[in-house]
CSV table of C-alpha atoms and ligand atoms in Angstrom, one decimal:
chain,number,residue,atom,x,y,z
A,1,UNK,CA,16.2,121.4,76.0
A,2,UNK,CA,16.3,123.8,79.0
A,3,UNK,CA,15.3,127.2,77.7
A,4,UNK,CA,15.3,130.4,79.8
A,5,UNK,CA,12.4,132.7,78.9
A,6,UNK,CA,13.0,136.4,79.8
A,7,UNK,CA,10.1,138.3,78.3
A,8,UNK,CA,11.0,141.7,79.7
A,9,UNK,CA,9.1,145.0,79.1
A,10,UNK,CA,6.7,146.6,76.7
A,11,UNK,CA,5.9,144.3,73.7
A,12,UNK,CA,8.5,141.8,74.9
A,13,UNK,CA,5.9,139.6,76.8
A,14,UNK,CA,3.3,140.0,73.9
A,15,UNK,CA,5.6,138.7,71.2
A,16,UNK,CA,7.3,136.1,73.4
A,17,UNK,CA,3.9,134.6,74.2
A,18,UNK,CA,3.3,133.9,70.5
A,19,UNK,CA,6.8,132.4,70.1
A,20,UNK,CA,6.2,130.1,73.0
A,21,UNK,CA,3.0,128.9,71.4
A,22,UNK,CA,4.9,128.0,68.3
A,23,UNK,CA,7.6,126.2,70.2
A,24,UNK,CA,4.9,124.1,72.0
A,25,UNK,CA,3.2,123.3,68.8
A,26,UNK,CA,6.2,121.6,67.4
A,27,UNK,CA,5.7,118.8,70.0
A,28,UNK,CA,9.3,118.6,71.1
A,29,UNK,CA,9.1,116.2,74.0
A,30,UNK,CA,12.1,117.3,76.0
A,31,UNK,CA,11.3,121.0,76.1
A,32,UNK,CA,11.6,122.7,79.5
A,33,UNK,CA,11.0,126.5,79.9
A,34,UNK,CA,12.2,128.5,82.9
A,35,UNK,CA,10.9,132.0,83.2
A,36,UNK,CA,12.9,134.9,84.7
A,37,UNK,CA,12.5,138.6,85.3
A,38,UNK,CA,14.6,141.2,83.3
A,39,UNK,CA,14.5,144.9,82.6
A,40,UNK,CA,12.2,147.5,84.1
A,41,UNK,CA,9.9,144.6,85.2
A,42,UNK,CA,12.7,143.1,87.2
A,43,UNK,CA,13.8,146.5,88.6
A,44,UNK,CA,10.3,147.1,90.0
A,45,UNK,CA,10.1,143.7,91.6
A,46,UNK,CA,13.6,143.1,92.8
A,47,UNK,CA,15.4,146.5,92.5
A,48,UNK,CA,17.7,145.4,89.7
A,49,UNK,CA,17.2,144.9,85.9
A,50,UNK,CA,19.2,141.7,86.0
A,51,UNK,CA,18.7,140.1,89.4
A,52,UNK,CA,21.0,137.3,90.6
A,53,UNK,CA,18.2,134.7,90.3
A,54,UNK,CA,17.7,135.6,86.6
A,55,UNK,CA,21.5,135.4,86.0
A,56,UNK,CA,21.5,132.0,87.7
A,57,UNK,CA,18.7,130.7,85.4
A,58,UNK,CA,20.7,132.1,82.4
A,59,UNK,CA,23.8,130.2,83.5
A,60,UNK,CA,21.8,127.0,84.0
A,61,UNK,CA,19.9,126.9,80.7
A,62,UNK,CA,21.1,125.7,77.3
A,63,UNK,CA,19.6,128.8,75.5
A,64,UNK,CA,17.7,132.0,76.3
A,65,UNK,CA,14.7,133.4,74.6
A,66,UNK,CA,14.7,137.1,75.3
A,67,UNK,CA,11.9,139.5,74.6
A,68,UNK,CA,12.9,143.2,75.0
A,69,UNK,CA,13.8,145.6,77.7
A,70,UNK,CA,13.3,149.3,78.1
A,71,UNK,CA,10.9,151.7,79.7
A,72,UNK,CA,11.1,155.5,79.4
A,73,UNK,CA,10.1,155.8,83.0
A,74,UNK,CA,13.4,154.3,84.0
A,75,UNK,CA,15.5,156.7,81.9
A,76,UNK,CA,16.4,158.8,84.9
A,77,UNK,CA,17.9,155.9,86.8
A,78,UNK,CA,21.6,155.5,87.3
A,79,UNK,CA,23.0,153.8,84.3
A,80,UNK,CA,23.6,150.4,86.1
A,81,UNK,CA,20.0,150.2,87.1
A,82,UNK,CA,18.5,150.9,83.7
A,83,UNK,CA,16.5,148.1,81.9
A,84,UNK,CA,19.0,147.9,79.0
A,85,UNK,CA,21.6,146.7,81.4
A,86,UNK,CA,19.8,143.4,81.5
A,87,UNK,CA,20.6,142.6,77.9
A,88,UNK,CA,24.1,144.1,78.1
A,89,UNK,CA,24.8,142.3,81.3
A,90,UNK,CA,23.7,138.9,79.9
A,91,UNK,CA,25.8,139.4,76.8
A,92,UNK,CA,28.8,140.2,78.9
A,93,UNK,CA,28.3,137.7,81.8
A,94,UNK,CA,27.7,134.8,79.4
A,95,UNK,CA,30.4,135.8,76.9
A,96,UNK,CA,27.8,136.1,74.1
A,97,UNK,CA,30.0,138.0,71.7
A,98,UNK,CA,28.7,136.9,68.2
A,99,UNK,CA,25.4,138.6,67.4
A,100,UNK,CA,24.0,137.2,64.1
A,101,UNK,CA,21.3,139.3,62.4
A,102,UNK,CA,20.0,137.8,59.2
A,103,UNK,CA,18.1,140.0,56.8
A,104,UNK,CA,16.4,138.3,53.9
A,105,UNK,CA,13.6,139.2,51.6
A,106,UNK,CA,11.3,136.2,51.0
A,107,UNK,CA,10.4,135.5,47.4
A,108,UNK,CA,7.3,137.4,46.3
A,109,UNK,CA,7.4,139.7,49.4
A,110,UNK,CA,9.7,142.4,47.9
A,111,UNK,CA,6.8,144.8,48.0
A,112,UNK,CA,7.1,144.9,51.8
A,113,UNK,CA,10.4,146.7,51.6
A,114,UNK,CA,10.6,150.5,51.7
A,115,UNK,CA,13.1,150.2,48.8
A,116,UNK,CA,11.9,149.6,45.3
A,117,UNK,CA,11.0,145.9,44.8
A,118,UNK,CA,13.6,145.3,42.1
A,119,UNK,CA,16.2,146.4,44.6
A,120,UNK,CA,14.8,144.6,47.6
A,121,UNK,CA,14.3,141.3,45.7
A,122,UNK,CA,17.9,140.2,46.1
A,123,UNK,CA,18.4,141.0,49.8
A,124,UNK,CA,20.0,138.1,51.6
A,125,UNK,CA,22.6,139.1,54.1
A,126,UNK,CA,23.8,138.3,57.6
A,127,UNK,CA,25.1,141.0,59.8
A,128,UNK,CA,27.7,139.5,62.2
A,129,UNK,CA,27.9,142.1,65.0
A,130,UNK,CA,30.4,141.9,67.8
A,131,UNK,CA,28.5,142.3,71.1
A,132,UNK,CA,31.0,142.1,74.0
A,133,UNK,CA,33.1,145.2,73.4
A,134,UNK,CA,33.4,148.5,71.7
A,135,UNK,CA,32.3,151.9,73.0
A,136,UNK,CA,29.4,150.0,74.7
A,137,UNK,CA,31.6,148.6,77.5
A,138,UNK,CA,34.4,151.1,77.9
A,139,UNK,CA,34.8,153.5,80.7
A,140,UNK,CA,32.1,156.2,80.6
A,141,UNK,CA,30.7,159.0,82.6
A,142,UNK,CA,29.7,162.7,82.8
A,143,UNK,CA,32.4,164.8,84.4
A,144,UNK,CA,32.8,168.5,85.2
A,145,UNK,CA,35.8,170.2,83.6
A,146,UNK,CA,37.9,172.7,85.5
A,147,UNK,CA,36.0,175.6,83.9
A,148,UNK,CA,32.7,174.2,85.1
A,149,UNK,CA,31.4,172.8,81.8
A,150,UNK,CA,30.0,169.2,81.9
A,151,UNK,CA,31.6,166.7,79.5
A,152,UNK,CA,30.2,163.2,78.6
A,153,UNK,CA,32.7,160.5,77.6
A,154,UNK,CA,32.7,156.9,76.5
A,155,UNK,CA,35.9,155.1,75.7
A,156,UNK,CA,35.9,153.0,72.5
A,157,UNK,CA,38.4,150.1,72.4
A,158,UNK,CA,38.8,146.7,70.9
A,159,UNK,CA,41.5,144.2,71.9
A,160,UNK,CA,43.0,142.1,69.1
A,161,UNK,CA,41.7,138.8,70.5
A,162,UNK,CA,38.1,140.3,70.6
A,163,UNK,CA,38.4,141.3,66.9
A,164,UNK,CA,40.0,138.0,66.0
A,165,UNK,CA,37.2,135.8,67.4
A,166,UNK,CA,34.4,137.8,65.7
A,167,UNK,CA,36.4,137.9,62.5
A,168,UNK,CA,36.5,134.1,62.6
A,169,UNK,CA,32.7,134.0,63.0
A,170,UNK,CA,32.4,136.3,60.1
A,171,UNK,CA,34.6,134.2,57.8
A,172,UNK,CA,33.0,130.9,58.9
A,173,UNK,CA,29.5,132.4,58.3
A,174,UNK,CA,30.7,133.4,54.8
A,175,UNK,CA,32.1,129.9,54.2
A,176,UNK,CA,28.6,128.5,54.7
A,177,UNK,CA,27.1,131.0,52.2
A,178,UNK,CA,28.4,132.9,49.1
A,179,UNK,CA,31.9,133.3,50.6
A,180,UNK,CA,31.8,137.1,50.5
A,181,UNK,CA,32.7,139.0,53.7
A,182,UNK,CA,32.5,142.7,54.0
A,183,UNK,CA,34.2,144.2,57.1
A,184,UNK,CA,32.7,147.6,58.1
A,185,UNK,CA,34.7,150.1,60.2
A,186,UNK,CA,35.8,153.7,60.4
A,187,UNK,CA,39.5,153.2,60.0
A,188,UNK,CA,39.9,156.5,58.2
A,189,UNK,CA,39.2,158.2,61.6
A,190,UNK,CA,39.4,155.7,64.5
A,191,UNK,CA,42.4,153.9,65.8
A,192,UNK,CA,40.1,151.2,67.2
A,193,UNK,CA,38.9,150.6,63.6
A,194,UNK,CA,42.4,150.6,62.2
A,195,UNK,CA,43.3,147.7,64.5
A,196,UNK,CA,40.0,146.1,63.6
A,197,UNK,CA,40.9,146.2,59.9
A,198,UNK,CA,44.5,145.0,60.5
A,199,UNK,CA,43.3,142.0,62.5
A,200,UNK,CA,40.5,141.1,60.0
A,201,UNK,CA,43.1,141.1,57.2
A,202,UNK,CA,45.4,138.8,59.3
A,203,UNK,CA,42.6,136.4,59.9
A,204,UNK,CA,41.7,136.4,56.2
A,205,UNK,CA,44.9,134.4,55.5
A,206,UNK,CA,43.1,131.4,57.1
A,207,UNK,CA,40.2,131.7,54.7
A,208,UNK,CA,41.6,131.9,51.2
A,209,UNK,CA,38.3,131.0,49.6
A,210,UNK,CA,36.5,134.0,51.1
A,211,UNK,CA,36.5,137.2,49.2
A,212,UNK,CA,37.1,140.0,51.8
A,213,UNK,CA,36.2,143.6,51.2
A,214,UNK,CA,36.2,146.7,53.5
A,215,UNK,CA,33.8,149.6,53.7
A,216,UNK,CA,33.7,152.6,56.0
A,217,UNK,CA,30.5,152.6,57.9
A,218,UNK,CA,29.1,155.8,56.3
A,219,UNK,CA,29.5,154.3,52.9
A,220,UNK,CA,28.2,151.0,54.1
A,221,UNK,CA,25.0,152.7,55.2
A,222,UNK,CA,24.6,154.3,51.8
A,223,UNK,CA,25.4,151.1,49.9
A,224,UNK,CA,22.8,149.2,52.0
A,225,UNK,CA,20.0,151.3,50.6
A,226,UNK,CA,21.6,151.7,47.2
A,227,UNK,CA,22.2,148.0,46.4
A,228,UNK,CA,21.7,145.8,49.4
A,229,UNK,CA,22.0,142.7,47.2
A,230,UNK,CA,25.8,143.2,47.1
A,231,UNK,CA,26.1,142.1,50.7
A,232,UNK,CA,26.5,138.4,51.7
A,233,UNK,CA,28.0,138.6,55.2
A,234,UNK,CA,28.9,141.8,57.0
A,235,UNK,CA,31.2,141.7,60.0
A,236,UNK,CA,31.4,144.8,62.2
A,237,UNK,CA,31.7,146.2,65.7
A,238,UNK,CA,29.0,146.5,68.3
A,239,UNK,CA,27.7,150.1,67.6
A,240,UNK,CA,28.0,150.0,63.8
A,241,UNK,CA,26.2,146.6,63.8
A,242,UNK,CA,23.4,147.9,66.0
A,243,UNK,CA,22.7,150.8,63.6
A,244,UNK,CA,23.1,148.9,60.4
A,245,UNK,CA,20.8,146.1,61.5
A,246,UNK,CA,17.9,148.4,62.2
A,247,UNK,CA,18.5,149.9,58.7
A,248,UNK,CA,18.6,146.4,57.2
A,249,UNK,CA,15.2,145.6,58.8
A,250,UNK,CA,13.5,148.3,56.7
A,251,UNK,CA,15.2,147.1,53.6
A,252,UNK,CA,13.4,143.8,54.3
A,253,UNK,CA,10.1,145.5,55.3
A,254,UNK,CA,9.9,146.0,59.0
A,255,UNK,CA,11.8,145.9,62.3
A,256,UNK,CA,9.1,143.5,63.4
A,257,UNK,CA,10.6,140.8,61.1
A,258,UNK,CA,14.3,140.6,62.1
A,259,UNK,CA,15.4,137.9,64.5
A,260,UNK,CA,18.8,137.5,66.0
A,261,UNK,CA,21.1,135.0,67.7
A,262,UNK,CA,23.9,136.0,70.1
A,263,UNK,CA,26.3,133.1,70.5
A,264,UNK,CA,29.1,132.4,73.0
A,265,UNK,CA,32.0,130.0,72.1
A,266,UNK,CA,29.8,126.8,72.2
A,267,UNK,CA,26.2,126.3,71.4
A,268,UNK,CA,24.9,128.4,74.2
A,269,UNK,CA,23.0,131.4,72.8
A,270,UNK,CA,20.5,134.2,73.5
A,271,UNK,CA,17.8,134.7,70.9
A,272,UNK,CA,15.8,137.9,70.5
A,273,UNK,CA,14.2,140.2,68.0
A,274,UNK,CA,16.4,143.1,67.0
A,275,UNK,CA,13.6,145.5,68.0
A,276,UNK,CA,13.1,147.0,71.5
A,277,UNK,CA,10.1,147.3,73.8
A,278,UNK,CA,8.2,149.6,71.5
A,279,UNK,CA,6.5,151.6,74.3
A,280,UNK,CA,4.4,153.5,71.7
A,281,UNK,CA,2.4,150.3,70.8
A,282,UNK,CA,2.9,148.2,74.0
A,283,UNK,CA,-0.3,146.8,75.5
A,284,UNK,CA,-2.4,147.3,72.4
A,285,UNK,CA,-2.0,143.8,71.0
A,286,UNK,CA,-0.7,145.1,67.7
A,287,UNK,CA,3.0,144.2,67.8
A,288,UNK,CA,4.3,142.0,65.1
A,289,UNK,CA,5.5,138.8,66.8
A,290,UNK,CA,7.2,137.4,63.7
A,291,UNK,CA,10.7,138.6,64.7
A,292,UNK,CA,10.4,136.7,68.0
A,293,UNK,CA,8.9,133.6,66.4
A,294,UNK,CA,11.8,133.6,63.9
A,295,UNK,CA,14.2,134.1,66.9
A,296,UNK,CA,12.7,130.8,68.3
A,297,UNK,CA,13.6,129.2,65.0
A,298,UNK,CA,17.2,130.5,65.3
A,299,UNK,CA,17.3,129.1,68.8
A,300,UNK,CA,16.3,125.6,67.6
A,301,UNK,CA,18.9,125.8,64.8
A,302,UNK,CA,21.9,127.4,66.6
A,303,UNK,CA,21.6,125.9,70.2
A,304,UNK,CA,20.0,122.6,69.4
A,305,UNK,CA,20.9,121.7,65.8
A,306,UNK,CA,17.2,121.3,65.0
A,307,UNK,CA,17.4,122.5,61.4
A,308,UNK,CA,14.2,120.8,60.2
A,309,UNK,CA,12.1,122.4,63.0
A,310,UNK,CA,13.7,125.8,62.4
A,311,UNK,CA,13.0,125.6,58.7
A,312,UNK,CA,9.4,124.6,59.4
A,313,UNK,CA,8.8,127.8,61.5
A,314,UNK,CA,10.5,130.0,58.9
A,315,UNK,CA,8.3,128.5,56.1
A,316,UNK,CA,5.2,129.0,58.2
A,317,UNK,CA,6.0,132.7,58.7
A,318,UNK,CA,6.8,133.2,55.1
A,319,UNK,CA,3.5,131.5,54.1
A,320,UNK,CA,1.5,133.7,56.5
A,321,UNK,CA,3.2,136.8,55.0
A,322,UNK,CA,2.5,135.5,51.5
A,323,UNK,CA,-1.1,135.1,52.4
A,324,UNK,CA,-1.3,138.7,53.4
A,325,UNK,CA,-1.2,138.2,57.2
A,326,UNK,CA,0.6,141.3,58.6
A,327,UNK,CA,0.2,144.0,61.2
A,328,UNK,CA,0.3,147.7,61.1
A,329,UNK,CA,4.1,147.8,60.8
A,330,UNK,CA,3.6,146.3,57.3
A,331,UNK,CA,0.5,148.2,56.4
A,332,UNK,CA,-1.9,145.5,57.5
A,333,UNK,CA,-4.4,145.2,60.3
A,334,UNK,CA,-3.8,141.8,61.9
A,335,UNK,CA,-3.1,141.8,65.7
A,336,UNK,CA,-0.4,140.0,67.6
A,337,UNK,CA,-2.5,137.0,68.5
A,338,UNK,CA,-4.0,136.8,65.0
A,339,UNK,CA,-0.6,136.7,63.5
A,340,UNK,CA,0.4,134.0,66.0
A,341,UNK,CA,-2.7,132.0,65.1
A,342,UNK,CA,-1.9,132.4,61.4
A,343,UNK,CA,1.6,131.1,61.8
A,344,UNK,CA,0.4,128.2,64.0
A,345,UNK,CA,-2.2,127.2,61.4
A,346,UNK,CA,0.5,127.1,58.6
A,347,UNK,CA,2.9,125.2,60.8
B,1,LIG,P1,12.0,150.0,69.3
B,1,LIG,O1,12.6,149.0,68.4
B,1,LIG,O2,11.4,149.6,70.6
B,1,LIG,O3,10.8,150.7,68.4
B,1,LIG,C1,11.1,151.5,67.3
B,1,LIG,C2,9.8,151.6,66.4
B,1,LIG,O4,9.5,150.4,65.8
B,1,LIG,C3,8.6,152.0,67.2
B,1,LIG,O5,7.8,152.9,66.5
B,1,LIG,C4,7.9,150.7,67.4
B,1,LIG,O6,6.5,150.8,67.6
B,1,LIG,C5,8.3,149.9,66.2
B,1,LIG,N1,8.3,148.5,66.4
B,1,LIG,C6,9.3,147.8,67.1
B,1,LIG,N2,9.1,146.5,67.2
B,1,LIG,C7,7.9,146.3,66.5
B,1,LIG,C8,7.1,145.2,66.3
B,1,LIG,N3,7.4,143.9,66.7
B,1,LIG,N4,5.9,145.3,65.7
B,1,LIG,C9,5.5,146.5,65.2
B,1,LIG,N5,6.2,147.7,65.4
B,1,LIG,C10,7.4,147.6,66.1
B,1,LIG,O7,13.1,151.2,69.5
B,1,LIG,P2,13.0,152.5,70.5
B,1,LIG,O8,11.6,153.1,70.4
B,1,LIG,O9,14.2,153.3,70.1
B,1,LIG,O10,13.3,151.9,71.9
B,1,LIG,C11,12.3,151.7,72.9
B,1,LIG,C12,12.9,151.0,74.1
B,1,LIG,O11,13.4,149.7,73.8
B,1,LIG,C13,14.1,151.8,74.7
B,1,LIG,O12,14.0,151.8,76.1
B,1,LIG,C14,15.3,151.1,74.1
B,1,LIG,O13,16.4,151.2,74.9
B,1,LIG,C15,14.8,149.6,74.2
B,1,LIG,N6,15.4,148.7,73.2
B,1,LIG,C16,15.6,147.4,73.7
B,1,LIG,C17,16.1,146.5,72.9
B,1,LIG,C18,16.3,145.1,73.4
B,1,LIG,O14,15.7,144.7,74.4
B,1,LIG,N7,17.1,144.2,72.8
B,1,LIG,C19,16.4,146.8,71.5
B,1,LIG,C20,16.2,148.1,71.1
B,1,LIG,C21,15.7,149.0,71.9
B,2,LIG,C1,19.8,145.9,70.3
B,2,LIG,C2,19.5,147.1,71.3
B,2,LIG,C3,20.5,147.1,72.4
B,2,LIG,C4,21.9,147.4,71.8
B,2,LIG,C5,20.2,148.1,73.5
B,2,LIG,C6,18.8,148.0,74.1
B,2,LIG,C7,21.2,148.0,74.7
B,2,LIG,O1,19.5,148.3,70.6
B,2,LIG,O2,20.0,144.8,70.8
B,2,LIG,O3,19.9,146.2,69.1
B,2,LIG,O4,22.2,148.5,71.5
B,2,LIG,O5,22.6,146.4,71.7
B,3,LIG,MN1,19.4,148.0,68.4
């Protein structure tokens, strides 16, 4: 089990440290961790947010545990040198196109949600977010028009094969759950979304057992806080999935709780919390490491088929939460290391 560890910036190293402690505690005897620099930390050391040596480690490993990247001091840099290019570059270079973001309320923990408990109680969804295309990776720039005004532009596009492969992931994920798939788009306005919808409908013919529905993204955002329990699996594009998953995190209780897996065609995957480097709390020892600990669980499940170990980690996190262990993001006062200790004790 060769795992690349790219801790990155801000709270990335803080939360990753706790996840590594949890991985070690499982006593897996063939665990090999290889560290690499990413983000602003890598830019400062090597002049690039995703240096060739880091990319080589990523190619060589079976899975990647990724912290977070981002540093406001780097926001003036040319786009290709910004910290965020590390995660975007890894997703693209390794063909990591299927970003799975589960959002589930644990039994008895519905009070953590910012929604009313009776609404939050039934939340159990997976957002399947495409992560290799969309407006993220199209031609972009800031140009000067003939009359001297500046204009920013980002081209949004999806090729049919890109939609087809993520649609298959959506349908397969639904087949393993309640067999309900909701495709989210903006087909009433965008041609990219019209093709998305057409292709999802074509693929649905191969999954007659799955009940397919469609929502426009604005309505989906509203439905997610109105009755989030209606969602089983959501499949959507890169940008809509980015936004909806942050929203889903608060339906559960905190962005510090949501883990993610980003898979390529095989078992190779990148595992990271959905949150960023949180510069406002970095260095204070108060970040919630649970999202990253749960990402380590997803890594064991999705890249190595270690379901029992993954479930053990998830149960330990749920138990810690049930015992009232939580940080400031959930109204508590436990620090990052204390939360790590609490999860380890329950493991
Ligand atoms: P963010 O997710 O970093 O933080 C949003 C808010 O949530 C902040 O108030 C933060 O303190 C809080 N928060 C986030 N994670 C938390 C945790 N584990 N425990 C407690 N509180 C937590 O989003 P942002 O502030 O918009 O972005 C900050 C930087 O991170 C930017 O540079 C952005 O580009 C980057 N970013 C990176 C990733 C990634 O590496 N995958 C993801 C999102 C944002
Ligand atoms: C995420 C982040 C990234 C994204 C940024 C940092 C590029 O917000 O993983 O959710 O937009 O994909
Ligand atoms: Mn995001």
